[in-house]
Tab-separated table of C-alpha atoms in Angstrom:
chain	number	residue	atom	x	y	z
A	1287	MET	CA	0.000	0.000	0.000
A	1288	ALA	CA	1.026	3.643	-0.354
A	1289	ALA	CA	3.461	4.976	2.212
A	1290	ARG	CA	2.033	6.730	5.243
A	1291	ARG	CA	1.539	10.420	4.585
A	1292	ASN	CA	3.744	12.682	6.645
A	1293	ASN	CA	1.160	14.755	8.399
A	1294	PRO	CA	2.893	17.212	10.761
A	1295	SER	CA	0.703	16.068	13.597
A	1296	GLY	CA	1.425	12.420	13.031
A	1297	ILE	CA	-2.254	11.503	13.062
A	1298	VAL	CA	-3.369	9.002	10.472
A	1299	PRO	CA	-7.034	8.245	9.754
A	1300	ILE	CA	-8.010	4.620	10.311
A	1301	ILE	CA	-10.278	2.821	7.900
A	1302	GLN	CA	-13.499	1.587	9.494
A	1303	ASN	CA	-15.403	0.193	6.536
A	1304	ILE	CA	-14.989	-0.512	2.831
A	1305	VAL	CA	-17.863	-1.062	0.400
A	1306	SER	CA	-17.025	-2.779	-2.872
A	1307	THR	CA	-18.920	-4.298	-5.766
A	1308	VAL	CA	-18.146	-7.150	-8.105
A	1309	ASP	CA	-19.972	-8.754	-11.043
A	1310	LEU	CA	-20.272	-12.532	-10.907
A	1311	ASP	CA	-21.423	-12.462	-14.521
A	1312	CYS	CA	-24.187	-15.062	-14.319
A	1313	ALA	CA	-27.849	-15.068	-13.370
A	1314	LEU	CA	-28.432	-16.501	-9.905
A	1315	ASP	CA	-31.323	-18.352	-8.325
A	1316	LEU	CA	-31.602	-16.572	-4.961
A	1317	ASN	CA	-33.994	-19.135	-3.511
A	1318	HIS	CA	-31.535	-21.916	-4.247
A	1319	ILE	CA	-28.681	-19.978	-2.675
A	1320	ALA	CA	-30.721	-19.172	0.437
A	1321	LEU	CA	-31.858	-22.737	0.913
A	1322	HIS	CA	-28.472	-24.348	0.365
A	1323	SER	CA	-26.259	-22.123	2.510
A	1324	ARG	CA	-26.284	-21.728	6.272
A	1325	ASN	CA	-25.085	-18.176	6.654
A	1326	SER	CA	-27.582	-16.366	4.454
A	1327	GLU	CA	-30.991	-14.733	4.794
A	1328	PHE	CA	-33.472	-13.955	2.052
A	1329	PHE	CA	-36.792	-12.142	2.535
A	1330	PRO	CA	-37.986	-11.224	-0.974
A	1331	LYS	CA	-40.822	-9.090	0.390
A	1332	ARG	CA	-38.379	-6.976	2.359
A	1333	PHE	CA	-35.435	-6.784	-0.015
A	1334	SER	CA	-34.763	-8.570	-3.278
A	1335	ALA	CA	-31.260	-9.857	-2.485
A	1336	VAL	CA	-29.622	-12.599	-0.421
A	1337	ILE	CA	-27.696	-11.284	2.596
A	1338	MET	CA	-24.737	-13.558	3.276
A	1339	ARG	CA	-22.144	-13.212	6.037
A	1340	ILE	CA	-18.741	-14.817	6.508
A	1341	LYS	CA	-16.626	-14.849	9.658
A	1342	ASP	CA	-13.168	-14.289	8.241
A	1343	PRO	CA	-12.810	-11.519	7.152
A	1344	LYS	CA	-15.938	-10.434	9.021
A	1345	THR	CA	-17.990	-9.144	6.105
A	1346	THR	CA	-21.510	-9.084	4.688
A	1347	ALA	CA	-22.487	-9.460	1.053
A	1348	LEU	CA	-25.697	-8.528	-0.772
A	1349	ILE	CA	-26.110	-10.905	-3.696
A	1350	PHE	CA	-28.585	-9.980	-6.411
A	1351	ALA	CA	-30.332	-12.166	-8.936
A	1352	SER	CA	-28.569	-10.415	-11.809
A	1353	GLY	CA	-25.245	-11.725	-10.549
A	1354	LYS	CA	-24.006	-8.460	-9.056
A	1355	MET	CA	-22.731	-8.454	-5.521
A	1356	VAL	CA	-21.995	-5.768	-2.911
A	1357	CYS	CA	-19.443	-6.591	-0.192
A	1358	THR	CA	-19.345	-4.486	3.000
A	1359	GLY	CA	-17.611	-4.519	6.358
A	1360	ALA	CA	-13.954	-5.078	5.456
A	1361	LYS	CA	-11.282	-2.951	7.143
A	1362	ASN	CA	-8.748	-3.215	4.379
A	1363	GLU	CA	-8.654	-3.113	0.568
A	1364	THR	CA	-7.019	-6.537	0.315
A	1365	GLN	CA	-9.444	-7.978	2.824
A	1366	SER	CA	-12.360	-6.621	0.854
A	1367	LYS	CA	-11.109	-8.316	-2.286
A	1368	LEU	CA	-10.391	-11.518	-0.405
A	1369	ALA	CA	-13.868	-11.526	1.123
A	1370	ALA	CA	-15.470	-10.906	-2.269
A	1371	ARG	CA	-13.506	-13.824	-3.667
A	1372	LYS	CA	-14.669	-16.020	-0.807
A	1373	PHE	CA	-18.277	-15.107	-1.496
A	1374	ALA	CA	-17.789	-15.854	-5.183
A	1375	ARG	CA	-16.289	-19.219	-4.249
A	1376	ILE	CA	-19.379	-20.041	-2.155
A	1377	ILE	CA	-21.601	-19.197	-5.095
A	1378	GLN	CA	-19.429	-21.346	-7.327
A	1379	LYS	CA	-19.675	-24.263	-4.932
A	1380	LEU	CA	-23.450	-23.926	-5.008
A	1381	GLY	CA	-23.345	-24.719	-8.687
A	1382	PHE	CA	-23.392	-21.378	-10.483
A	1383	PRO	CA	-20.683	-20.449	-13.018
A	1384	ALA	CA	-19.502	-17.435	-11.057
A	1385	LYS	CA	-16.661	-15.275	-12.322
A	1386	PHE	CA	-14.911	-12.325	-10.753
A	1387	ARG	CA	-15.417	-9.329	-12.992
A	1388	ASP	CA	-14.897	-5.613	-12.304
A	1389	PHE	CA	-14.027	-5.679	-8.633
A	1390	ARG	CA	-14.268	-2.031	-7.603
A	1391	ILE	CA	-14.083	-0.296	-4.275
A	1392	GLN	CA	-16.991	2.124	-4.102
A	1393	ASN	CA	-16.610	3.774	-0.716
A	1394	ILE	CA	-14.110	3.908	2.121
A	1395	VAL	CA	-15.089	5.227	5.556
A	1396	ALA	CA	-12.294	6.340	7.885
A	1397	SER	CA	-12.169	8.088	11.234
A	1398	CYS	CA	-9.589	9.917	13.287
A	1399	ASP	CA	-9.173	12.208	16.268
A	1400	VAL	CA	-7.451	15.593	16.084
A	1401	GLN	CA	-7.026	15.614	19.881
A	1402	PHE	CA	-8.510	19.043	20.532
A	1403	THR	CA	-12.064	20.437	20.793
A	1404	ILE	CA	-13.242	22.468	17.836
A	1405	ARG	CA	-15.419	25.575	17.606
A	1406	LEU	CA	-17.867	24.422	14.972
A	1407	GLU	CA	-19.936	27.605	14.786
A	1408	LYS	CA	-16.914	29.739	14.048
A	1409	PHE	CA	-15.849	27.274	11.399
A	1410	ALA	CA	-19.217	27.397	9.667
A	1411	CYS	CA	-19.173	31.204	9.601
A	1412	THR	CA	-15.872	31.601	7.804
A	1413	SER	CA	-15.002	31.287	4.116
A	1414	HIS	CA	-15.407	27.531	4.548
A	1415	GLY	CA	-19.058	28.161	5.257
A	1416	ALA	CA	-19.868	27.527	1.613
A	1417	PHE	CA	-18.878	23.887	2.045
A	1418	SER	CA	-20.157	23.374	5.598
A	1419	THR	CA	-23.547	22.537	6.967
A	1420	TYR	CA	-23.911	22.902	10.729
A	1421	GLU	CA	-27.377	22.464	12.200
A	1422	PRO	CA	-27.076	21.601	15.896
A	1423	GLU	CA	-30.814	20.957	16.014
A	1424	LEU	CA	-30.632	18.322	13.320
A	1425	PHE	CA	-27.197	16.720	13.771
A	1426	PRO	CA	-24.472	17.488	16.294
A	1427	GLY	CA	-21.660	17.325	13.754
A	1428	LEU	CA	-20.620	19.725	11.027
A	1429	ILE	CA	-20.965	18.233	7.535
A	1430	TYR	CA	-18.103	19.428	5.350
A	1431	ARG	CA	-18.377	18.608	1.650
A	1432	MET	CA	-14.871	18.917	0.276
A	1433	LYS	CA	-14.624	19.601	-3.449
A	1434	GLN	CA	-11.106	18.400	-4.055
A	1435	PRO	CA	-11.000	15.441	-3.430
A	1436	LYS	CA	-14.739	15.060	-3.572
A	1437	LEU	CA	-15.760	13.572	-0.268
A	1438	VAL	CA	-17.676	14.320	2.922
A	1439	LEU	CA	-16.223	14.863	6.388
A	1440	LEU	CA	-18.230	14.842	9.592
A	1441	ILE	CA	-16.504	17.044	12.147
A	1442	PHE	CA	-17.553	16.890	15.779
A	1443	VAL	CA	-16.974	19.179	18.743
A	1444	SER	CA	-14.926	16.520	20.510
A	1445	GLY	CA	-12.374	16.629	17.729
A	1446	LYS	CA	-13.340	13.359	16.109
A	1447	VAL	CA	-13.511	13.441	12.334
A	1448	VAL	CA	-15.225	10.885	10.093
A	1449	ILE	CA	-14.240	10.848	6.417
A	1450	THR	CA	-16.460	9.114	3.907
A	1451	GLY	CA	-16.947	8.955	0.157
A	1452	ALA	CA	-13.345	8.189	-0.710
A	1453	LYS	CA	-12.591	5.655	-3.398
A	1454	LYS	CA	-8.881	5.425	-2.694
A	1455	ARG	CA	-6.783	5.524	0.437
A	1456	ASP	CA	-4.813	8.532	-0.831
A	1457	ASP	CA	-7.986	10.572	-1.171
A	1458	PHE	CA	-8.760	10.586	2.471
A	1459	TYR	CA	-5.155	11.080	3.477
A	1460	THR	CA	-5.142	14.244	1.340
A	1461	ALA	CA	-8.502	15.312	2.728
A	1462	PHE	CA	-7.346	14.907	6.294
A	1463	ASP	CA	-4.173	16.869	5.609
A	1464	ASN	CA	-6.243	19.680	4.148
A	1465	ILE	CA	-8.718	19.774	6.971
A	1466	TYR	CA	-6.160	19.463	9.767
A	1467	SER	CA	-4.457	22.723	8.894
A	1468	VAL	CA	-7.812	24.488	8.836
A	1469	LEU	CA	-9.145	22.968	12.020
A	1470	ALA	CA	-6.099	23.978	14.031
A	1471	GLU	CA	-7.254	27.617	13.717
A	1472	PHE	CA	-10.542	26.830	15.412
A	1473	LYS	CA	-9.194	25.063	18.435
A	1474	LYS	CA	-11.284	25.856	21.488
B	740	MET	CA	-67.520	74.143	-24.997
B	741	GLY	CA	-64.904	73.356	-27.555
B	742	ASP	CA	-64.157	73.297	-31.235
B	743	ALA	CA	-64.363	70.215	-33.393
B	744	TYR	CA	-64.936	69.300	-36.984
B	745	CYS	CA	-68.627	68.732	-37.744
B	746	SER	CA	-69.247	66.346	-40.637
B	747	ASP	CA	-72.557	67.952	-41.601
B	748	CYS	CA	-71.371	71.580	-41.622
B	749	LYS	CA	-68.016	70.467	-43.110
B	750	ARG	CA	-66.071	72.925	-40.998
B	751	GLN	CA	-64.812	73.613	-37.520
B	752	THR	CA	-67.770	74.571	-35.355
B	753	GLU	CA	-68.379	75.184	-31.713
B	754	VAL	CA	-69.230	71.971	-29.933
B	755	VAL	CA	-71.157	71.612	-26.690
B	756	PHE	CA	-70.529	68.724	-24.306
B	757	ASP	CA	-73.742	67.633	-22.590
B	758	HIS	CA	-72.670	65.998	-19.302
B	759	SER	CA	-76.052	64.504	-18.418
B	760	ALA	CA	-76.278	62.341	-21.513
B	761	GLY	CA	-72.579	62.226	-22.341
B	762	ASP	CA	-73.112	63.691	-25.852
B	763	THR	CA	-70.913	65.922	-27.890
B	764	VAL	CA	-73.306	68.120	-29.925
B	765	CYS	CA	-72.539	70.588	-32.747
B	766	SER	CA	-74.060	73.926	-31.771
B	767	GLU	CA	-74.821	74.967	-35.386
B	768	CYS	CA	-76.639	72.000	-36.839
B	769	GLY	CA	-77.352	69.915	-33.718
B	770	LEU	CA	-75.566	66.773	-34.953
B	771	VAL	CA	-74.477	64.454	-32.204
B	772	LEU	CA	-70.812	63.817	-32.842
B	773	GLU	CA	-70.104	61.396	-29.950
B	774	SER	CA	-72.496	59.812	-27.488
B	775	HIS	CA	-72.079	57.736	-24.334
B	776	SER	CA	-68.674	59.179	-23.637
B	777	ILE	CA	-67.040	57.709	-20.539
B	778	ASP	CA	-66.450	60.092	-17.651
B	779	GLU	CA	-62.902	59.686	-16.440
B	780	THR	CA	-63.109	61.891	-13.389
B	781	SER	CA	-62.964	60.395	-9.914
B	782	GLU	CA	-65.814	58.115	-8.943
B	783	TRP	CA	-65.742	58.818	-5.221
B	784	ARG	CA	-64.889	61.846	-3.164
B	785	THR	CA	-62.445	61.188	-0.339
B	786	PHE	CA	-62.318	63.507	2.641
B	787	ALA	CA	-59.386	63.951	4.985
B	788	ASN	CA	-61.366	63.142	8.129
B	789	GLU	CA	-62.879	59.919	6.826
B	790	SER	CA	-61.672	56.525	7.980
B	791	ALA	CA	-58.978	54.956	5.880
B	792	ASP	CA	-60.467	51.513	6.350
B	793	ASN	CA	-62.590	51.276	3.263
B	794	ASP	CA	-61.202	53.576	0.660
B	795	PRO	CA	-63.762	53.097	-2.153
B	796	VAL	CA	-61.275	54.223	-4.765
B	797	ARG	CA	-59.171	51.075	-4.291
B	798	VAL	CA	-60.454	47.679	-5.413
B	799	GLY	CA	-59.032	44.254	-4.615
B	800	GLY	CA	-55.917	43.319	-2.682
B	801	PRO	CA	-52.307	44.402	-3.253
B	802	THR	CA	-50.654	43.063	-6.399
B	803	ASN	CA	-48.424	40.094	-5.800
B	804	PRO	CA	-45.328	40.145	-8.038
B	805	LEU	CA	-44.752	36.450	-7.416
B	806	LEU	CA	-47.900	35.379	-9.196
B	807	ALA	CA	-48.035	35.183	-12.979
B	808	ASP	CA	-50.472	38.023	-13.650
B	809	GLY	CA	-49.918	39.941	-10.442
B	810	GLY	CA	-52.891	38.289	-8.787
B	811	LEU	CA	-55.390	40.458	-10.614
B	812	SER	CA	-57.737	37.744	-11.840
B	813	THR	CA	-61.111	37.094	-10.242
B	814	VAL	CA	-61.978	33.785	-8.648
B	815	ILE	CA	-65.567	32.585	-8.375
B	816	ALA	CA	-66.078	31.398	-4.832
B	817	LYS	CA	-68.323	28.594	-3.746
B	818	PRO	CA	-71.089	30.106	-1.573
B	819	ASN	CA	-71.483	28.741	1.952
B	820	GLY	CA	-74.264	26.192	2.239
B	821	ALA	CA	-76.115	27.466	-0.796
B	822	SER	CA	-74.846	24.579	-2.821
B	823	GLY	CA	-78.263	23.963	-4.280
B	824	GLU	CA	-77.796	26.988	-6.498
B	825	PHE	CA	-76.903	25.385	-9.772
B	826	LEU	CA	-75.457	28.385	-11.501
B	827	SER	CA	-72.784	29.444	-9.000
B	828	SER	CA	-71.455	25.963	-8.229
B	829	SER	CA	-71.137	25.005	-11.874
B	830	LEU	CA	-69.511	28.326	-12.693
B	831	GLY	CA	-66.976	27.628	-9.951
B	832	ARG	CA	-66.331	24.182	-11.420
B	833	TRP	CA	-65.852	25.561	-14.929
B	834	GLN	CA	-63.380	28.132	-13.779
B	835	ASN	CA	-61.356	25.595	-11.842
B	836	ARG	CA	-61.178	23.297	-14.820
B	837	GLY	CA	-59.525	26.021	-16.858
B	838	SER	CA	-55.736	26.113	-16.924
B	839	ASN	CA	-54.636	28.317	-14.091
B	840	PRO	CA	-50.844	28.304	-13.941
B	841	ASP	CA	-50.851	29.788	-10.475
B	842	ARG	CA	-53.249	27.480	-8.736
B	843	GLY	CA	-50.568	25.473	-6.930
B	844	LEU	CA	-48.748	28.653	-5.960
B	845	ILE	CA	-51.868	30.286	-4.557
B	846	LEU	CA	-52.669	27.193	-2.501
B	847	ALA	CA	-49.097	27.034	-1.215
B	848	PHE	CA	-49.134	30.725	-0.300
B	849	LYS	CA	-52.349	30.216	1.571
B	850	THR	CA	-50.843	27.351	3.546
B	851	ILE	CA	-47.757	29.398	4.379
B	852	ALA	CA	-50.016	32.249	5.498
B	853	THR	CA	-51.988	29.932	7.791
B	854	MET	CA	-48.804	28.543	9.342
B	855	SER	CA	-47.270	31.957	9.918
B	856	ASP	CA	-50.497	33.215	11.475
B	857	ARG	CA	-50.454	30.351	13.934
B	858	LEU	CA	-46.901	31.243	14.901
B	859	GLY	CA	-47.631	34.957	14.962
B	860	LEU	CA	-44.976	35.876	12.411
B	861	VAL	CA	-44.709	39.276	10.744
B	862	ALA	CA	-45.587	39.815	7.112
B	863	THR	CA	-41.926	40.162	6.089
B	864	ILE	CA	-41.201	36.588	7.080
B	865	LYS	CA	-44.304	35.341	5.333
B	866	ASP	CA	-43.380	37.204	2.132
B	867	ARG	CA	-39.865	35.875	2.256
B	868	ALA	CA	-41.176	32.360	2.679
B	869	ASN	CA	-43.407	32.876	-0.354
B	870	GLU	CA	-40.442	34.085	-2.364
B	871	ILE	CA	-38.333	31.115	-1.359
B	872	TYR	CA	-41.133	28.743	-2.259
B	873	LYS	CA	-41.546	30.337	-5.678
B	874	ARG	CA	-37.819	30.098	-6.385
B	875	VAL	CA	-37.809	26.440	-5.476
B	876	GLU	CA	-40.947	25.720	-7.482
B	877	ASP	CA	-39.436	27.303	-10.588
B	878	GLN	CA	-37.048	24.402	-10.710
B	879	LYS	CA	-39.399	21.608	-11.597
B	880	SER	CA	-37.491	18.926	-9.718
B	881	SER	CA	-39.495	19.409	-6.537
B	882	ARG	CA	-42.658	17.710	-7.788
B	883	GLY	CA	-42.568	14.422	-5.947
B	884	ARG	CA	-41.623	15.956	-2.601
B	885	ASN	CA	-43.732	16.135	0.470
B	886	GLN	CA	-45.470	19.501	0.036
B	887	ASP	CA	-46.152	20.083	3.720
B	888	ALA	CA	-42.544	19.524	4.643
B	889	LEU	CA	-41.402	21.764	1.794
B	890	LEU	CA	-43.642	24.641	2.868
B	891	ALA	CA	-42.651	24.216	6.500
B	892	ALA	CA	-39.001	24.272	5.489
B	893	CYS	CA	-39.547	27.465	3.437
B	894	LEU	CA	-40.991	29.097	6.534
B	895	TYR	CA	-38.120	27.840	8.673
B	896	ILE	CA	-35.527	29.246	6.281
B	897	ALA	CA	-37.401	32.552	6.045
B	898	CYS	CA	-37.391	32.900	9.831
B	899	ARG	CA	-33.661	32.167	9.900
B	900	GLN	CA	-32.828	34.642	7.172
B	901	GLU	CA	-34.683	37.377	9.031
B	902	ASP	CA	-32.619	36.642	12.170
B	903	LYS	CA	-35.686	35.511	14.071
B	904	PRO	CA	-35.130	31.777	14.076
B	905	ARG	CA	-37.794	29.336	15.155
B	906	THR	CA	-36.915	25.864	16.352
B	907	VAL	CA	-37.801	23.020	14.034
B	908	LYS	CA	-40.114	21.712	16.734
B	909	GLU	CA	-42.054	24.980	16.724
B	910	ILE	CA	-42.435	24.816	12.956
B	911	CYS	CA	-43.450	21.166	13.328
B	912	SER	CA	-46.256	22.151	15.637
B	913	VAL	CA	-47.962	24.268	12.986
B	914	ALA	CA	-47.084	22.206	9.940
B	915	ASN	CA	-49.715	19.544	9.460
B	916	GLY	CA	-48.180	16.138	9.260
B	917	ALA	CA	-44.534	16.990	8.648
B	918	THR	CA	-42.050	15.389	11.020
B	919	LYS	CA	-38.818	16.995	12.212
B	920	LYS	CA	-36.828	14.662	9.982
B	921	GLU	CA	-38.829	15.490	6.881
B	922	ILE	CA	-38.583	19.210	7.491
B	923	GLY	CA	-34.843	18.878	8.030
B	924	ARG	CA	-34.449	16.984	4.774
B	925	ALA	CA	-36.615	19.454	2.895
B	926	LYS	CA	-34.542	22.302	4.288
B	927	GLU	CA	-31.309	20.729	3.033
B	928	TYR	CA	-32.920	20.244	-0.354
B	929	ILE	CA	-34.081	23.850	-0.578
B	930	VAL	CA	-30.681	25.178	0.461
B	931	LYS	CA	-29.078	23.078	-2.248
B	932	GLN	CA	-31.567	24.227	-4.893
B	933	LEU	CA	-31.156	27.879	-3.998
B	934	GLY	CA	-27.403	27.408	-4.036
B	935	LEU	CA	-27.557	25.894	-7.503
B	936	GLU	CA	-29.741	28.660	-8.796
B	937	THR	CA	-27.897	31.687	-7.492
B	938	GLY	CA	-24.403	30.311	-6.994
B	939	GLN	CA	-24.160	29.869	-3.231
B	940	SER	CA	-25.660	33.012	-1.841
B	941	VAL	CA	-27.778	31.339	0.819
B	942	GLU	CA	-26.749	33.104	4.005
B	943	MET	CA	-27.974	31.524	7.192
B	944	GLY	CA	-26.140	31.983	10.448
B	945	THR	CA	-25.966	29.197	13.001
B	946	ILE	CA	-28.551	29.343	15.741
B	947	HIS	CA	-27.618	30.482	19.230
B	948	ALA	CA	-29.441	29.885	22.463
B	949	GLY	CA	-29.813	33.623	22.972
B	950	ASP	CA	-32.049	33.967	19.911
B	951	PHE	CA	-34.763	31.935	21.571
B	952	MET	CA	-34.402	33.242	25.098
B	953	ARG	CA	-36.869	36.102	24.868
B	954	ARG	CA	-39.603	33.945	23.457
B	955	PHE	CA	-39.202	31.031	25.846
B	956	CYS	CA	-39.042	33.344	28.840
B	957	SER	CA	-42.178	35.223	27.890
B	958	ASN	CA	-44.009	31.941	27.283
B	959	LEU	CA	-43.245	31.024	30.880
B	960	GLY	CA	-44.111	34.450	32.241
B	961	MET	CA	-40.767	35.236	33.797
B	962	ASN	CA	-40.167	38.759	35.064
B	963	ASN	CA	-37.732	41.171	33.436
B	964	GLN	CA	-34.900	40.595	35.876
B	965	ALA	CA	-35.014	36.906	35.266
B	966	VAL	CA	-35.104	37.377	31.508
B	967	LYS	CA	-32.045	39.627	31.552
B	968	ALA	CA	-30.192	37.255	33.816
B	969	ALA	CA	-31.056	34.346	31.553
B	970	GLN	CA	-29.782	36.134	28.478
B	971	GLU	CA	-26.512	37.026	30.167
B	972	ALA	CA	-26.118	33.505	31.445
B	973	VAL	CA	-26.553	32.063	27.992
B	974	GLN	CA	-23.959	34.458	26.550
B	975	LYS	CA	-21.429	33.383	29.148
B	976	SER	CA	-22.177	29.708	28.711
B	977	GLU	CA	-21.011	29.789	25.105
B	978	GLU	CA	-17.420	30.011	26.252
B	979	PHE	CA	-17.568	26.711	28.069
B	980	ASP	CA	-17.301	23.348	26.416
B	981	ILE	CA	-20.881	22.132	26.777
B	982	ARG	CA	-21.779	19.626	24.097
B	983	ARG	CA	-25.540	20.107	23.931
B	984	SER	CA	-27.938	21.520	21.383
B	985	PRO	CA	-28.387	25.303	21.908
B	986	ILE	CA	-32.089	24.787	22.619
B	987	SER	CA	-31.342	22.306	25.390
B	988	ILE	CA	-28.831	24.720	26.916
B	989	ALA	CA	-31.440	27.483	26.778
B	990	ALA	CA	-33.975	25.277	28.534
B	991	ALA	CA	-31.489	24.276	31.225
B	992	VAL	CA	-30.490	27.905	31.840
B	993	ILE	CA	-34.152	28.860	32.192
B	994	TYR	CA	-34.557	26.032	34.686
B	995	ILE	CA	-31.634	27.290	36.760
B	996	ILE	CA	-32.792	30.901	36.688
B	997	THR	CA	-36.339	30.027	37.677
B	998	GLN	CA	-35.123	27.805	40.497
B	999	LEU	CA	-33.075	30.732	41.793
B	1000	SER	CA	-35.828	33.334	41.658
B	1001	GLU	CA	-38.294	33.710	44.535
B	1002	GLU	CA	-41.394	33.762	42.392
B	1003	LYS	CA	-43.535	30.869	41.363
B	1004	LYS	CA	-41.211	28.282	39.862
B	1005	PRO	CA	-42.325	26.509	36.703
B	1006	SER	CA	-41.931	22.761	36.862
B	1007	LEU	CA	-39.778	20.797	34.471
B	1008	LYS	CA	-42.959	19.894	32.665
B	1009	ASP	CA	-43.841	23.573	32.078
B	1010	ILE	CA	-40.368	24.356	30.790
B	1011	SER	CA	-40.515	21.283	28.601
B	1012	GLY	CA	-43.789	22.477	27.114
B	1013	ALA	CA	-42.577	26.016	26.479
B	1014	THR	CA	-39.260	25.087	24.898
B	1015	GLY	CA	-40.081	21.785	23.229
B	1016	VAL	CA	-37.157	20.079	24.970
B	1017	ALA	CA	-37.817	16.747	26.693
B	1018	GLU	CA	-37.660	16.680	30.505
B	1019	GLY	CA	-34.901	14.113	30.529
B	1020	THR	CA	-32.842	16.260	28.193
B	1021	ILE	CA	-33.280	19.319	30.426
B	1022	ARG	CA	-32.099	17.241	33.395
B	1023	ASN	CA	-29.049	16.016	31.496
B	1024	SER	CA	-28.205	19.513	30.260
B	1025	TYR	CA	-28.563	20.731	33.837
B	1026	LYS	CA	-26.007	18.097	34.862
B	1027	ASP	CA	-23.623	19.415	32.195
B	1028	LEU	CA	-24.151	23.049	33.218
B	1029	TYR	CA	-23.929	22.498	36.972
B	1030	PRO	CA	-20.103	22.553	37.232
B	1031	HIS	CA	-19.999	26.002	35.612
B	1032	VAL	CA	-23.062	27.479	37.264
B	1033	LEU	CA	-21.030	29.901	39.408
B	1034	LYS	CA	-19.434	31.498	36.382
B	1035	ILE	CA	-22.523	31.556	34.195
B	1036	ILE	CA	-25.167	33.095	36.441
B	1037	PRO	CA	-24.572	36.867	36.823
B	1038	SER	CA	-23.669	37.880	40.340
B	1039	TRP	CA	-26.268	40.668	40.527
B	1040	PHE	CA	-29.016	38.127	40.152
B	1041	ALA	CA	-28.119	35.467	42.647
B	1042	LYS	CA	-25.536	35.255	45.398
B	1043	GLU	CA	-23.269	32.338	46.094
B	1044	GLU	CA	-25.385	30.857	48.873
B	1045	ASP	CA	-28.389	30.674	46.614
B	1046	LEU	CA	-26.291	28.873	44.093
B	1047	LYS	CA	-25.170	26.429	46.748
B	1048	ASN	CA	-28.816	25.788	47.518
B	1049	LEU	CA	-29.415	24.691	43.973
B	1050	CYS	CA	-30.162	21.034	43.955
B	1051	SER	CA	-27.243	18.984	42.786
B	1052	PRO	CA	-28.167	16.819	39.797
């Protein structure tokens, strides 16, 4: 993986969740899959996909009848791919000609702590106000929609920051670098 | 008396204007040149000492620039209870069937007016809400949205832009059927739409507890001293690291101030009703405020012993 970014503070955001999709490239019989595997649930009235979980890596997959699959819960890009491959293997073992096409990471969620309390109202009033949404009545965190790279940060008074919407690890490293320099001005 | 060309005499002759019949008559041959002329002088006489309530010169309401034709058209109303009258009800039906581009707008404006009346808002806020609604409606993408929530959100944004914010719960109470979540979502949507349209000129400051103080205090009937003390307390509390919604802080400060004053103390339930904050939340916010209570409450209002008497959470 890419080398750790040298942020002056030494804080590195930690990945909490990765959502990825892959195309198994064959039509699937969801009823058959649900009946012949122990770790899956399928309620067609509620949601038209099989929800399958595996223990290692601890992930959940939504498997659709068209053959497309969404894999969530991994903490690592390699783990996400490994988990998706495991799910595809299960589908293969059930008798479907599953392939592994177009594995793509769609979203990475990361969190970190800047170690100081932040004045959110001041932050929302400044020139960054165009990108921020701070409604204490609706949500206690400030929602910062960064344009470059295009992702969303949730900034809380305690100093915790959640970064979501990244497709690559570097994106959120850059985003955190950008936001850290700005946040330091609004230390309480 | 004037001069005009008479077609019978074939020359300019003296012409008499008969006001009673509205005729212009040639004085030489008696030919009526024009009849039924329209008198353009004033219809009514207005005197300085008369009441300004019904000025007969003016007809209809003020023009509304937001509506397509300025709101000048006439609407046939359905008479109360006299539904048996065939003519008026069918006329009303025929007019409604016709294409009226403003019908949705007029209905929306009426709803906004009802809501702002219930809250007792001034006309400026209502007009601003109408304007916001029109700007959002112009972009057709808002069709499938919950109309009630959208109108409530327009009103909420209008109140905020006029620096007289109302809590979402207050807006909820007059909006029929819209929940806090829906209004919040509609508000985000409107802000985005207005941003798209005008290039990010939506200016809305964050809310502060002090904005709501006056209103909450007067709802509870607190006296002036208490109100001033509460406002000062809330100003001071902003410096401390209290992680609570501004409304909850306001409610907790009111609770402290009323507990300290000698007059009739409103119960937690009363404060909860006036502010819209749950009782449990007020108690928790009180717990958060208690460590700083000495620094927040102004010294001219309550002395240290009184503060010590305050019940510990």
